[in-house]
Amino acid sequence: MHRGLCIPEIVYLIFSELRNLFPKPARDKTLAALAVTCRDFLNPALDTLWSEQTTLRHVVKCLPSHLWEQSVGSSPRDEGQFYLYWIRPLFYASRIQTLTLNCSDTRHDAFPDASVLEAIRAGLPHRYLCPNLRTLLWRSDEDAQLPFLNLFLSPNLESAAIIVFGVSPPVPLDLSILSVQKLNFHIPGNSSFECRSTSSLVLRLNRIEVLSVANLDRTALQHLSQLETLRSLELFNVDAEHIGCSSSVAPRRALFPALRTLKLGDVSYSGVNKILRMLPPSCELDSFTAGIQLHDPTMFSEVYTLLVDSLSHATLRMLDIGLRSPTAGFPLSFDSNRSLVTLFTFQNLQFLRVCSPVLLGLDDALAWDMARAWPDLTILSLSSPMGNASDLQDAPVLTFSGLRAFAIQCPCLTNLRIDVDASHVPADPLATDATTTSLESPLSVLDVASSPIGDPDTVASFVRQLFPPP
């Protein structure tokens, strides 16, 4: 055997590549065969084989079933023999670094019966079943499963996503969860209970870097705003009344000093306004996502102005805005003021997605202005309510000729979704633009939204010439 294969670091690198080369069944068979090939391959192969698990079934199979199949008149437990039962399962469980237990994934039978979990908790000679676990996804829908969550909250855990449905008792989280760097914690279905449980947990987080939660109270949100480690924050369904600093407590330093990514889901305009006003002028967000509820669809222009006033013009790379409003009683309309122009201030955008409650009023001239303002775009998605601009008198229409702007000005564009009139196609896509080059385009997705396509073959030919495939 080559001497290089006797160096564990090299063998681990080779086996990690094997994990990506084969589908799971073939990969597992290959790693299992390598584990029995020679002593030098044993630990690297087993570590790679067991590092990612989507079920506890394989660990449970290492235990004798009589541990949870108690019968009447069973003999007292032999503690010495009982400890020996755990040598083999812990030999493998200690190698698990990523564990996904998803109740909705019926393919993997993630959770054993409650009797099996109780036998594991009662007999486990150590505090944690997977002491070297780094990443955990726990998605359960039964109260009986929740008490066993602490078996996996080891001090080595770095990232945890805990989503629990139908929970009525308090969530008994091990204190080790407080050391995680990334946490996604949700208890859907009971907003008041979720707010209390989540806020109580958040108040004890002092080193968190990436956090996704819902229904925080004012005190918990204020605590997060003081953390110097928080880089990414995702909030859902936050009550606008809970946003902002308490009038009795003055901030000791700039709020959210390290925040770079902010995501807000199902938040009112008032709530978004309050959160963005908490950001200091020095905050250098590079990504902002928001699902904003508008009681009046005509408020969309106010949202654009708020973004320009609150977000960094120089550092913002990703802007994803979904504007939702009740449609009943509001006729279909279009933005006659070209409010998108307000966003041209963010000249370094690479990702822009806007879901508007009104037609955006796009035309060829505005397409050229957008392409010149955002030359670094890789993804552009502009969607409007169902309906065509042609349904409204005097509404502007973007034609295929306007797509030339993106072909010329946005060389990195890979995904384009835009309301465009696909019923008419110019004879020559490059006829009026001598500046167009013959370079290959990375564009892989072009979505014309709700526009009917008059002649699919002609449209395909036009797009292929305008955005030459590699």
Coordinates of N, CA and C in Angstrom, one line a residue, residues 250-449:
A250 N -31.7 52.8 28.2 CA -31.0 53.4 27.1 C -30.0 52.4 26.5
P251 N -29.8 52.3 25.2 CA -28.8 51.4 24.6 C -27.4 51.8 25.1
R252 N -26.6 50.8 25.4 CA -25.3 51.1 25.8 C -24.3 51.3 24.6
R253 N -24.7 50.8 23.5 CA -23.9 50.9 22.3 C -24.8 50.9 21.1
A254 N -24.2 51.0 19.9 CA -25.0 50.9 18.7 C -25.7 49.6 18.6
L255 N -27.0 49.6 18.2 CA -27.8 48.4 18.1 C -27.3 47.5 16.9
F256 N -27.4 46.2 17.0 CA -27.0 45.3 16.0 C -25.7 45.6 15.3
P257 N -24.6 45.7 16.1 CA -23.4 46.2 15.5 C -22.7 45.3 14.5
A258 N -23.0 43.9 14.5 CA -22.4 43.0 13.6 C -23.4 42.5 12.6
L259 N -24.6 42.9 12.6 CA -25.6 42.3 11.7 C -25.3 42.6 10.2
R260 N -25.4 41.5 9.4 CA -25.2 41.6 8.0 C -26.3 41.1 7.2
T261 N -27.1 40.2 7.8 CA -28.3 39.6 7.1 C -29.5 39.7 7.9
L262 N -30.6 40.3 7.4 CA -31.8 40.5 8.1 C -33.0 40.0 7.3
K263 N -33.8 39.1 7.9 CA -35.0 38.5 7.2 C -36.2 38.7 8.1
L264 N -37.2 39.3 7.5 CA -38.5 39.5 8.2 C -39.6 38.9 7.5
G265 N -40.4 38.0 8.2 CA -41.5 37.3 7.5 C -42.8 37.7 8.1
D266 N -43.8 38.0 7.3 CA -45.2 38.3 7.7 C -45.2 39.4 8.8
V267 N -44.6 40.5 8.5 CA -44.5 41.6 9.4 C -45.2 42.8 8.8
S268 N -45.9 43.6 9.6 CA -46.6 44.7 9.1 C -45.7 45.8 8.7
Y269 N -46.2 46.8 7.9 CA -45.3 47.9 7.5 C -44.8 48.6 8.7
S270 N -45.6 48.8 9.7 CA -45.2 49.5 10.9 C -44.1 48.7 11.6
G271 N -44.2 47.4 11.7 CA -43.1 46.6 12.3 C -41.8 46.7 11.5
V272 N -41.9 46.6 10.2 CA -40.6 46.8 9.4 C -40.0 48.1 9.6
N273 N -40.9 49.1 9.7 CA -40.4 50.5 9.9 C -39.7 50.6 11.2
K274 N -40.2 50.0 12.3 CA -39.6 50.1 13.6 C -38.3 49.4 13.6
I275 N -38.2 48.2 13.0 CA -37.0 47.4 13.1 C -35.9 48.1 12.3
L276 N -36.2 48.6 11.1 CA -35.2 49.3 10.3 C -34.7 50.6 11.0
R277 N -35.6 51.3 11.7 CA -35.2 52.5 12.4 C -34.3 52.1 13.6
M278 N -34.3 50.9 14.0 CA -33.3 50.5 15.1 C -31.9 50.3 14.6
L279 N -31.7 50.2 13.3 CA -30.4 50.0 12.7 C -29.6 51.3 12.8
P280 N -28.4 51.3 13.2 CA -27.6 52.5 13.2 C -27.1 52.8 11.8
P281 N -26.8 54.1 11.6 CA -26.3 54.5 10.2 C -25.0 53.7 9.8
S282 N -24.3 53.2 10.8 CA -23.1 52.4 10.5 C -23.4 50.9 10.1
C283 N -24.6 50.5 10.3 CA -24.9 49.1 10.0 C -24.7 48.8 8.5
E284 N -23.9 47.8 8.2 CA -23.6 47.5 6.8 C -24.3 46.2 6.4
L285 N -25.6 46.2 6.3 CA -26.3 45.0 5.8 C -25.9 44.7 4.4
D286 N -25.7 43.4 4.1 CA -25.5 43.1 2.7 C -26.7 42.2 2.2
S287 N -27.6 41.9 3.0 CA -28.8 41.1 2.6 C -30.0 41.5 3.4
F288 N -31.1 41.8 2.7 CA -32.3 42.2 3.4 C -33.5 41.5 2.7
T289 N -34.3 40.7 3.5 CA -35.5 40.0 3.0 C -36.7 40.4 3.8
A290 N -37.8 40.7 3.2 CA -39.0 41.0 4.0 C -40.3 40.6 3.3
G291 N -41.2 40.0 4.1 CA -42.5 39.8 3.6 C -43.4 40.8 4.4
I292 N -43.9 41.8 3.7 CA -44.5 42.9 4.4 C -46.0 43.0 4.1
Q293 N -46.8 43.1 5.1 CA -48.2 43.2 5.0 C -48.7 44.6 4.9
L294 N -49.3 45.0 3.8 CA -49.8 46.3 3.5 C -51.3 46.3 3.6
H295 N -51.9 47.2 4.4 CA -53.4 47.3 4.4 C -53.9 48.0 3.2
D296 N -53.0 48.7 2.5 CA -53.4 49.4 1.3 C -52.3 49.2 0.2
P297 N -52.6 48.6 -0.9 CA -51.5 48.3 -1.9 C -50.8 49.5 -2.4
T298 N -51.4 50.7 -2.3 CA -50.8 51.9 -2.8 C -49.6 52.4 -1.9
M299 N -49.4 51.7 -0.8 CA -48.3 52.0 0.1 C -46.9 51.5 -0.4
F300 N -46.9 50.8 -1.5 CA -45.6 50.2 -1.9 C -44.5 51.2 -2.1
S301 N -44.9 52.4 -2.6 CA -43.8 53.4 -2.8 C -43.2 53.9 -1.5
E302 N -44.0 53.9 -0.4 CA -43.5 54.2 0.9 C -42.5 53.2 1.4
V303 N -42.7 51.9 1.0 CA -41.8 50.9 1.4 C -40.4 51.1 0.7
Y304 N -40.4 51.4 -0.6 CA -39.2 51.7 -1.3 C -38.4 52.8 -0.6
T305 N -39.1 53.9 -0.3 CA -38.5 55.0 0.3 C -37.9 54.7 1.7
L306 N -38.6 53.9 2.5 CA -38.1 53.4 3.7 C -36.8 52.6 3.6
L307 N -36.7 51.7 2.6 CA -35.5 50.9 2.3 C -34.3 51.8 2.0
V308 N -34.6 52.8 1.1 CA -33.5 53.7 0.7 C -33.0 54.5 1.9
D309 N -33.9 54.9 2.8 CA -33.5 55.7 4.0 C -32.8 54.9 5.0
S310 N -33.0 53.6 5.1 CA -32.6 52.8 6.2 C -31.4 51.8 5.9
L311 N -31.2 51.4 4.7 CA -30.2 50.4 4.4 C -29.0 51.0 3.7
S312 N -27.9 50.3 3.9 CA -26.6 50.8 3.3 C -26.6 50.8 1.8
H313 N -26.4 51.9 1.2 CA -26.3 51.9 -0.3 C -25.1 51.2 -0.9
A314 N -24.0 51.2 -0.1 CA -22.8 50.7 -0.6 C -22.6 49.2 -0.5
T315 N -23.2 48.6 0.6 CA -22.9 47.2 1.0 C -24.0 46.3 0.6
L316 N -25.2 46.8 0.4 CA -26.4 45.9 0.1 C -26.2 45.1 -1.2
R317 N -26.2 43.8 -1.1 CA -26.0 42.9 -2.3 C -27.3 42.2 -2.7
M318 N -28.1 41.9 -1.7 CA -29.3 41.1 -1.9 C -30.5 41.9 -1.3
L319 N -31.6 42.0 -2.1 CA -32.8 42.7 -1.7 C -34.0 41.8 -2.2
D320 N -34.8 41.3 -1.2 CA -35.9 40.4 -1.6 C -37.1 40.9 -0.8
I321 N -38.1 41.5 -1.6 CA -39.2 42.2 -0.9 C -40.5 41.5 -1.5
G322 N -41.3 41.0 -0.6 CA -42.6 40.6 -0.9 C -43.7 41.4 -0.3
L323 N -44.5 42.2 -1.1 CA -45.5 43.1 -0.6 C -46.8 42.4 -0.7
R324 N -47.5 42.2 0.4 CA -48.8 41.6 0.4 C -49.9 42.5 0.9
S325 N -51.0 42.5 0.2 CA -52.1 43.3 0.6 C -53.4 42.7 0.3
P326 N -54.5 43.0 0.9 CA -55.8 42.5 0.6 C -56.2 42.9 -0.8
T327 N -56.7 42.0 -1.6 CA -57.0 42.4 -3.0 C -58.5 42.8 -3.1
A328 N -59.3 42.3 -2.2 CA -60.8 42.6 -2.3 C -61.0 44.1 -2.2
G329 N -61.7 44.7 -3.1 CA -62.0 46.1 -3.0 C -61.0 47.0 -3.7
F330 N -59.9 46.4 -4.1 CA -58.8 47.2 -4.8 C -58.7 46.8 -6.2
P331 N -59.0 47.7 -7.2 CA -58.9 47.3 -8.6 C -57.4 47.2 -9.0
L332 N -57.2 46.4 -10.1 CA -55.9 46.2 -10.6 C -55.4 47.6 -11.1
S333 N -54.2 47.9 -10.7 CA -53.6 49.2 -11.1 C -52.1 49.0 -11.4
F334 N -51.5 50.1 -11.9 CA -50.1 50.0 -12.2 C -49.3 51.2 -11.6
D335 N -48.1 51.1 -11.4 CA -47.2 52.1 -10.8 C -46.9 53.1 -11.9
S336 N -47.6 54.2 -11.9 CA -47.4 55.2 -13.0 C -46.2 56.1 -12.6
N337 N -45.7 56.0 -11.4 CA -44.6 56.9 -11.0 C -43.2 56.3 -11.1
R338 N -43.2 55.0 -11.6 CA -41.9 54.4 -11.8 C -41.1 54.3 -10.4
S339 N -41.8 53.8 -9.4 CA -41.2 53.9 -8.1 C -40.0 53.0 -7.9
L340 N -39.8 52.0 -8.8 CA -38.6 51.2 -8.8 C -37.3 52.0 -8.9
V341 N -37.5 53.2 -9.6 CA -36.3 54.0 -9.7 C -35.7 54.4 -8.4
T342 N -36.5 54.5 -7.4 CA -36.0 54.8 -6.0 C -34.9 53.8 -5.6
L343 N -35.0 52.6 -6.0 CA -34.1 51.6 -5.6 C -32.8 51.6 -6.4
F344 N -32.7 52.5 -7.3 CA -31.4 52.6 -8.1 C -30.2 53.1 -7.2
T345 N -30.6 53.6 -6.0 CA -29.5 54.0 -5.1 C -28.6 52.8 -4.7
F346 N -29.2 51.6 -4.7 CA -28.4 50.4 -4.4 C -27.7 49.9 -5.6
Q347 N -26.6 50.5 -5.9 CA -25.9 50.2 -7.2 C -25.1 48.9 -7.2
N348 N -24.9 48.3 -6.1 CA -24.1 47.0 -6.0 C -25.0 45.8 -5.9
L349 N -26.3 45.9 -6.2 CA -27.2 44.7 -6.0 C -26.7 43.6 -7.0
Q350 N -26.8 42.4 -6.4 CA -26.5 41.2 -7.2 C -27.8 40.3 -7.3
F351 N -28.7 40.5 -6.3 CA -29.9 39.7 -6.3 C -31.0 40.7 -5.9
L352 N -32.0 40.8 -6.8 CA -33.2 41.6 -6.6 C -34.5 40.9 -6.9
R353 N -35.3 40.8 -5.9 CA -36.7 40.2 -6.2 C -37.7 41.1 -5.5
V354 N -38.7 41.5 -6.3 CA -39.8 42.3 -5.8 C -41.1 41.7 -6.2
C355 N -41.9 41.4 -5.2 CA -43.3 40.9 -5.5 C -44.2 42.1 -5.1
S356 N -44.8 42.7 -6.2 CA -45.5 43.9 -6.0 C -47.1 43.7 -5.9
P357 N -47.8 44.5 -5.1 CA -49.3 44.3 -5.1 C -49.9 45.0 -6.3
V358 N -49.1 45.8 -7.1 CA -49.7 46.5 -8.3 C -48.7 46.1 -9.4
L359 N -49.2 46.3 -10.6 CA -48.4 46.2 -11.8 C -47.2 47.2 -11.8
L360 N -46.0 46.8 -12.1 CA -44.8 47.6 -11.9 C -44.7 48.7 -12.9
G361 N -45.4 48.7 -13.9 CA -45.3 49.8 -14.9 C -44.0 49.7 -15.7
L362 N -43.6 48.5 -16.0 CA -42.4 48.3 -16.8 C -42.5 48.6 -18.2
D363 N -41.5 49.3 -18.8 CA -41.5 49.5 -20.3 C -40.0 49.4 -20.7
D364 N -39.8 49.5 -22.0 CA -38.4 49.3 -22.5 C -37.4 50.3 -21.9
A365 N -37.9 51.6 -21.8 CA -37.0 52.6 -21.2 C -36.6 52.3 -19.8
L366 N -37.6 51.8 -19.0 CA -37.3 51.5 -17.6 C -36.3 50.3 -17.5
A367 N -36.5 49.4 -18.4 CA -35.6 48.2 -18.5 C -34.2 48.6 -18.7
W368 N -33.9 49.6 -19.6 CA -32.6 50.1 -19.8 C -32.1 50.8 -18.6
D369 N -32.9 51.6 -17.9 CA -32.5 52.2 -16.7 C -32.1 51.2 -15.6
M370 N -32.9 50.2 -15.5 CA -32.6 49.2 -14.5 C -31.3 48.5 -14.8
A371 N -31.1 48.1 -16.0 CA -29.9 47.4 -16.4 C -28.6 48.2 -16.1
R372 N -28.7 49.5 -16.4 CA -27.6 50.4 -16.2 C -27.3 50.6 -14.7
A373 N -28.4 50.6 -13.9 CA -28.3 50.9 -12.5 C -27.7 49.7 -11.7
W374 N -28.0 48.5 -12.2 CA -27.6 47.2 -11.5 C -26.8 46.3 -12.5
P375 N -25.6 46.7 -12.9 CA -24.9 45.9 -13.8 C -24.4 44.6 -13.3
D376 N -24.3 44.4 -11.9 CA -23.8 43.2 -11.3 C -24.9 42.2 -11.0
L377 N -26.1 42.4 -11.5 CA -27.2 41.5 -11.2 C -26.9 40.1 -11.7
T378 N -27.2 39.1 -10.8 CA -27.2 37.7 -11.2 C -28.6 37.1 -11.2
I379 N -29.5 37.6 -10.4 CA -30.9 37.2 -10.3 C -31.7 38.5 -10.2
L380 N -32.7 38.5 -11.1 CA -33.7 39.6 -11.1 C -35.1 39.0 -11.3
S381 N -35.9 39.3 -10.3 CA -37.3 38.7 -10.4 C -38.3 39.8 -10.0
L382 N -39.1 40.3 -10.9 CA -40.1 41.3 -10.7 C -41.4 40.8 -11.0
S383 N -42.3 40.5 -10.0 CA -43.6 39.9 -10.2 C -44.7 40.8 -9.8
S384 N -45.8 40.7 -10.4 CA -47.0 41.6 -10.2 C -48.2 40.7 -10.0
P385 N -49.3 41.3 -9.7 CA -50.6 40.5 -9.6 C -50.9 39.8 -10.9
M386 N -51.7 38.8 -10.9 CA -52.1 38.2 -12.1 C -52.9 39.2 -13.0
G387 N -52.6 39.3 -14.2 CA -53.2 40.2 -15.1 C -52.2 40.9 -16.0
N388 N -52.5 41.4 -17.1 CA -51.6 42.0 -18.0 C -51.7 43.5 -18.1
A389 N -50.6 44.1 -18.3 CA -50.7 45.6 -18.5 C -51.6 46.0 -19.6
S390 N -51.8 45.1 -20.6 CA -52.7 45.5 -21.7 C -54.2 45.6 -21.2
D391 N -54.4 45.0 -20.0 CA -55.8 45.1 -19.5 C -56.1 46.5 -19.0
L392 N -55.1 47.3 -18.8 CA -55.3 48.6 -18.3 C -55.0 49.7 -19.3
Q393 N -55.9 50.6 -19.5 CA -55.6 51.7 -20.5 C -54.4 52.5 -20.1
D394 N -53.6 52.8 -21.0 CA -52.4 53.6 -20.8 C -51.3 53.0 -20.0
A395 N -51.4 51.7 -19.6 CA -50.4 51.0 -18.9 C -49.2 50.7 -19.8
P396 N -48.0 51.0 -19.3 CA -46.8 50.7 -20.2 C -46.6 49.2 -20.3
V397 N -45.9 48.8 -21.3 CA -45.6 47.4 -21.6 C -44.2 47.2 -21.9
L398 N -43.5 46.2 -21.3 CA -42.2 45.9 -21.6 C -42.2 44.9 -22.8
T399 N -41.4 45.1 -23.8 CA -41.4 44.2 -25.0 C -40.1 43.5 -25.0
F400 N -40.0 42.5 -25.9 CA -38.7 41.7 -26.0 C -37.6 42.6 -26.4
S401 N -37.8 43.7 -27.1 CA -36.8 44.6 -27.4 C -36.1 45.2 -26.2
G402 N -36.9 45.4 -25.1 CA -36.3 45.9 -23.9 C -35.4 44.9 -23.2
L403 N -35.5 43.6 -23.5 CA -34.6 42.6 -22.9 C -33.2 42.8 -23.4
R404 N -33.0 43.5 -24.5 CA -31.6 43.8 -25.0 C -30.8 44.5 -23.9
A405 N -31.5 45.3 -23.1 CA -30.7 46.0 -22.0 C -30.0 45.0 -21.1
F406 N -30.7 44.0 -20.7 CA -30.1 43.0 -19.7 C -29.0 42.2 -20.4
A407 N -29.2 41.9 -21.7 CA -28.1 41.1 -22.4 C -26.8 41.9 -22.5
I408 N -27.0 43.3 -22.7 CA -25.8 44.1 -22.9 C -25.2 44.6 -21.6
Q409 N -26.0 45.0 -20.6 CA -25.5 45.7 -19.4 C -25.3 44.7 -18.2
C410 N -25.9 43.5 -18.3 CA -25.8 42.6 -17.1 C -25.2 41.3 -17.5
P411 N -23.9 41.2 -17.7 CA -23.2 40.0 -18.2 C -23.2 38.8 -17.3
C412 N -23.6 39.1 -16.0 CA -23.6 38.0 -15.0 C -25.0 37.4 -14.7
L413 N -26.0 37.9 -15.4 CA -27.3 37.5 -15.2 C -27.6 36.1 -15.5
T414 N -28.1 35.3 -14.5 CA -28.4 33.9 -14.7 C -29.9 33.6 -14.6
N415 N -30.6 34.4 -13.9 CA -32.0 34.1 -13.7 C -32.8 35.4 -13.9
L416 N -33.8 35.4 -14.8 CA -34.6 36.7 -15.1 C -36.0 36.3 -15.1
R417 N -36.8 36.9 -14.2 CA -38.3 36.8 -14.2 C -38.9 38.2 -14.3
I418 N -39.6 38.4 -15.4 CA -40.1 39.8 -15.6 C -41.3 39.8 -16.4
D419 N -42.3 40.7 -16.2 CA -43.5 40.8 -17.0 C -43.1 41.4 -18.3
V420 N -43.2 40.6 -19.4 CA -42.8 41.1 -20.7 C -43.8 40.6 -21.7
D421 N -44.1 41.4 -22.7 CA -45.1 41.0 -23.7 C -44.4 40.0 -24.7
A422 N -44.7 38.7 -24.5 CA -44.1 37.7 -25.3 C -44.9 37.3 -26.5
S423 N -45.9 38.1 -26.8 CA -46.7 37.8 -28.0 C -46.1 38.3 -29.3
H424 N -45.2 39.3 -29.2 CA -44.6 39.9 -30.4 C -43.1 39.8 -30.2
V425 N -42.4 39.4 -31.3 CA -41.0 39.2 -31.2 C -40.3 40.0 -32.4
P426 N -39.3 40.8 -32.1 CA -38.6 41.6 -33.1 C -38.0 40.6 -34.1
A427 N -37.8 41.1 -35.4 CA -37.2 40.2 -36.4 C -35.8 39.8 -36.0
D428 N -35.0 40.8 -35.6 CA -33.6 40.6 -35.3 C -33.3 41.2 -33.9
P429 N -32.9 40.3 -33.0 CA -32.7 40.8 -31.6 C -31.6 41.7 -31.5
L430 N -30.6 41.7 -32.4 CA -29.4 42.6 -32.3 C -29.4 43.7 -33.3
A431 N -30.4 43.9 -34.0 CA -30.4 44.8 -35.2 C -30.0 46.2 -34.8
T432 N -30.5 46.7 -33.7 CA -30.3 48.1 -33.3 C -29.3 48.3 -32.3
D433 N -28.5 47.3 -31.9 CA -27.5 47.4 -30.9 C -26.2 46.9 -31.3
A434 N -25.4 47.7 -31.9 CA -24.1 47.3 -32.4 C -23.1 47.0 -31.2
T435 N -23.5 47.5 -30.0 CA -22.6 47.2 -28.9 C -22.7 45.8 -28.3
T436 N -23.7 45.1 -28.8 CA -23.9 43.7 -28.3 C -22.7 42.8 -28.7
T437 N -22.2 42.0 -27.8 CA -21.1 41.1 -28.1 C -21.6 39.7 -28.3
S438 N -20.8 38.9 -28.8 CA -21.2 37.5 -29.1 C -20.7 36.6 -27.9
L439 N -20.4 37.1 -26.8 CA -20.0 36.3 -25.7 C -21.1 35.4 -25.2
E440 N -20.7 34.3 -24.6 CA -21.8 33.4 -24.1 C -22.4 34.0 -22.9
S441 N -23.7 33.8 -22.8 CA -24.4 34.3 -21.6 C -24.7 33.2 -20.6
P442 N -24.5 33.5 -19.3 CA -24.8 32.5 -18.2 C -26.3 32.4 -17.9
L443 N -27.1 33.1 -18.6 CA -28.6 33.1 -18.3 C -29.1 31.6 -18.5
S444 N -29.7 31.1 -17.5 CA -30.3 29.7 -17.5 C -31.8 29.7 -17.4
V445 N -32.4 30.8 -16.8 CA -33.8 30.9 -16.6 C -34.4 32.2 -17.1
L446 N -35.4 32.1 -18.0 CA -36.1 33.3 -18.4 C -37.6 33.1 -18.3
D447 N -38.2 33.8 -17.4 CA -39.6 33.6 -17.1 C -40.4 34.9 -17.5
V448 N -41.3 34.8 -18.4 CA -42.1 35.9 -18.9 C -43.3 36.1 -18.1
A449 N -43.4 35.5 -16.9 CA -44.6 35.6 -16.0 C -45.9 35.2 -16.7

